[in-house]
XYZ file of C-alpha atoms in Angstrom:
197
model
C -41.214 155.124 43.180
C -43.901 155.299 40.656
C -45.901 152.966 38.362
C -47.189 153.856 34.871
C -50.773 152.619 35.137
C -53.330 153.001 32.222
C -56.446 151.631 34.759
C -57.335 150.302 38.008
C -60.551 148.201 38.654
C -60.446 147.763 42.259
C -63.014 144.698 42.002
C -63.660 142.236 39.290
C -64.440 138.940 38.628
C -63.140 138.119 35.546
C -59.104 138.556 35.768
C -58.337 135.675 37.844
C -59.586 133.213 40.606
C -62.105 135.249 43.109
C -62.874 138.986 43.403
C -59.775 141.381 42.384
C -57.958 144.420 42.304
C -56.695 144.833 38.519
C -53.980 147.386 37.816
C -53.751 148.029 33.725
C -49.982 148.751 33.834
C -48.808 151.529 30.551
C -46.427 150.558 27.906
C -46.295 147.427 25.966
C -43.305 146.664 23.608
C -44.545 143.486 22.314
C -47.079 145.289 19.686
C -49.137 141.223 19.048
C -50.984 141.632 16.334
C -54.982 141.774 17.432
C -53.884 143.036 20.543
C -57.204 144.125 22.121
C -55.243 146.356 24.372
C -53.153 148.821 21.933
C -54.040 151.692 24.207
C -51.832 150.237 26.561
C -48.781 150.131 24.561
C -47.052 153.708 24.634
C -45.084 154.331 26.954
C -45.861 158.109 27.188
C -49.853 157.525 28.023
C -51.289 156.797 31.353
C -50.796 158.152 34.757
C -47.879 158.367 37.152
C -49.207 156.849 40.570
C -46.862 156.315 43.579
C -46.512 152.464 44.663
C -47.440 153.090 48.643
C -50.333 154.821 47.249
C -50.988 151.655 45.468
C -50.621 149.396 48.194
C -52.081 151.334 50.545
C -55.652 151.734 48.253
C -55.709 147.743 47.827
C -55.288 147.583 51.257
C -58.670 149.438 51.498
C -60.531 147.298 49.513
C -62.451 144.525 50.766
C -63.386 141.178 49.916
C -60.999 140.798 47.326
C -58.189 137.764 47.351
C -55.684 139.280 45.561
C -54.738 141.497 42.814
C -53.986 141.081 39.236
C -51.116 142.749 36.603
C -51.647 143.340 33.043
C -51.311 145.363 30.640
C -49.168 146.655 28.591
C -46.158 144.468 29.881
C -45.935 144.511 33.323
C -42.421 142.998 33.508
C -41.411 146.814 31.723
C -41.860 148.317 34.793
C -41.135 144.842 37.283
C -39.391 147.474 39.847
C -42.406 149.025 41.337
C -44.515 146.011 40.813
C -42.282 143.744 42.422
C -42.688 146.610 45.835
C -46.775 146.092 45.211
C -46.281 142.076 44.843
C -44.055 141.735 48.004
C -46.613 143.902 49.947
C -49.580 141.839 49.180
C -48.238 138.748 49.327
C -47.472 139.967 52.671
C -51.074 140.330 53.379
C -51.854 137.126 52.002
C -53.235 137.819 48.539
C -52.635 136.600 46.136
C -50.924 137.853 42.864
C -51.449 136.546 39.449
C -49.486 138.124 36.441
C -50.081 138.272 32.587
C -47.154 138.931 30.825
C -45.757 138.860 26.762
C -42.458 137.403 27.503
C -41.501 133.954 28.579
C -40.458 133.020 31.774
C -37.137 131.109 30.738
C -35.859 134.627 29.855
C -37.562 136.701 32.746
C -35.475 134.578 35.067
C -32.619 136.168 33.714
C -33.242 139.235 34.655
C -32.290 140.377 37.912
C -34.663 142.949 37.435
C -37.737 140.556 37.649
C -36.195 138.955 40.764
C -38.555 140.607 43.451
C -41.670 140.161 40.894
C -41.353 136.507 40.395
C -40.609 135.958 43.835
C -44.103 137.118 44.107
C -46.324 135.957 42.113
C -48.541 133.019 42.453
C -49.539 131.889 38.952
C -47.719 134.084 35.722
C -49.752 133.685 32.819
C -46.791 133.818 29.395
C -46.544 134.218 25.869
C -47.892 136.701 23.161
C -50.844 137.045 22.172
C -50.935 135.048 18.788
C -54.131 135.724 16.726
C -53.542 132.692 14.377
C -53.677 130.414 17.904
C -56.751 132.514 19.199
C -58.350 130.047 21.810
C -60.898 131.073 24.313
C -60.598 127.605 26.061
C -59.031 128.574 29.107
C -59.382 131.068 31.659
C -58.096 134.027 30.903
C -55.806 133.054 28.070
C -57.040 134.074 24.289
C -54.404 132.345 22.741
C -53.525 128.570 22.632
C -49.352 129.029 22.891
C -49.651 131.028 26.358
C -48.628 129.147 29.414
C -49.614 129.081 32.813
C -46.912 128.649 35.959
C -47.910 128.030 39.433
C -44.808 129.739 40.447
C -46.304 128.754 44.575
C -48.652 126.263 45.818
C -51.485 128.818 46.159
C -53.567 127.670 43.046
C -52.907 124.702 40.499
C -54.479 122.729 37.931
C -57.988 123.062 39.647
C -58.505 126.595 38.077
C -59.234 124.855 34.491
C -62.819 123.363 35.921
C -63.583 125.589 38.232
C -62.594 129.383 36.223
C -64.348 129.970 33.075
C -63.547 133.099 30.591
C -66.104 135.931 30.643
C -66.363 139.664 30.201
C -67.456 141.964 32.309
C -68.780 145.869 30.850
C -68.280 149.295 32.902
C -70.083 152.074 31.906
C -68.312 155.406 33.620
C -70.327 158.338 34.549
C -69.797 160.053 31.047
C -70.787 157.362 29.091
C -67.237 155.652 28.611
C -67.431 151.490 27.914
C -64.667 149.926 29.378
C -64.752 145.967 28.771
C -62.250 143.999 30.489
C -61.887 140.194 31.101
C -61.436 137.607 27.790
C -63.581 137.286 25.451
C -64.299 138.266 21.610
C -64.731 142.005 22.640
C -65.492 142.761 18.769
C -67.760 140.296 18.516
C -69.610 141.995 21.928
C -69.285 145.658 20.337
C -70.863 144.614 17.350
C -73.960 142.915 19.015
C -74.910 145.681 21.001
C -74.315 148.473 18.468
C -71.080 149.933 19.955
C -67.414 151.428 18.265
C -64.375 151.528 19.365
C -63.501 155.429 19.581
C -59.709 154.935 19.222
C -57.404 152.425 19.311
């Protein structure tokens, strides 16, 4: 089984509780106005990676608390991510997943069952630019909801964690920002420009 991936960051502190292995999936049909990740929308971009290869790579990492799925829309590749999430849970790694959909609708589709069964924290709802709100960890708009699908996390996260942004610079000088915050304001502050959407 393959997963279409936009990017993998093997250790980050801004995409959920603790140090996390993050997978940005490629492909999203929501197309939220103001989305900071429009480059993940195309279903033809990214790289196809074997699910077992990804799982092996996750298990090679040291000092990670869990994995985070974002994108793109993770539930458009629910079967592949379900395999990864199940393997992580069996190894006591936590799973956080973002979705532009709503839990109640996702639960109606059988293809989503394995992924939902292995998520500890689901953050659902589309990004709504007119409800912009960075006051809660990892969320960008006030309509987005937290679902604690296991007892691994609870409401303590609201006081323990705050939104932060990481800036990574590759060997060829490409800048990659992740986390939650006003990316446009950060780019302006440092005199940087987006080169493509």
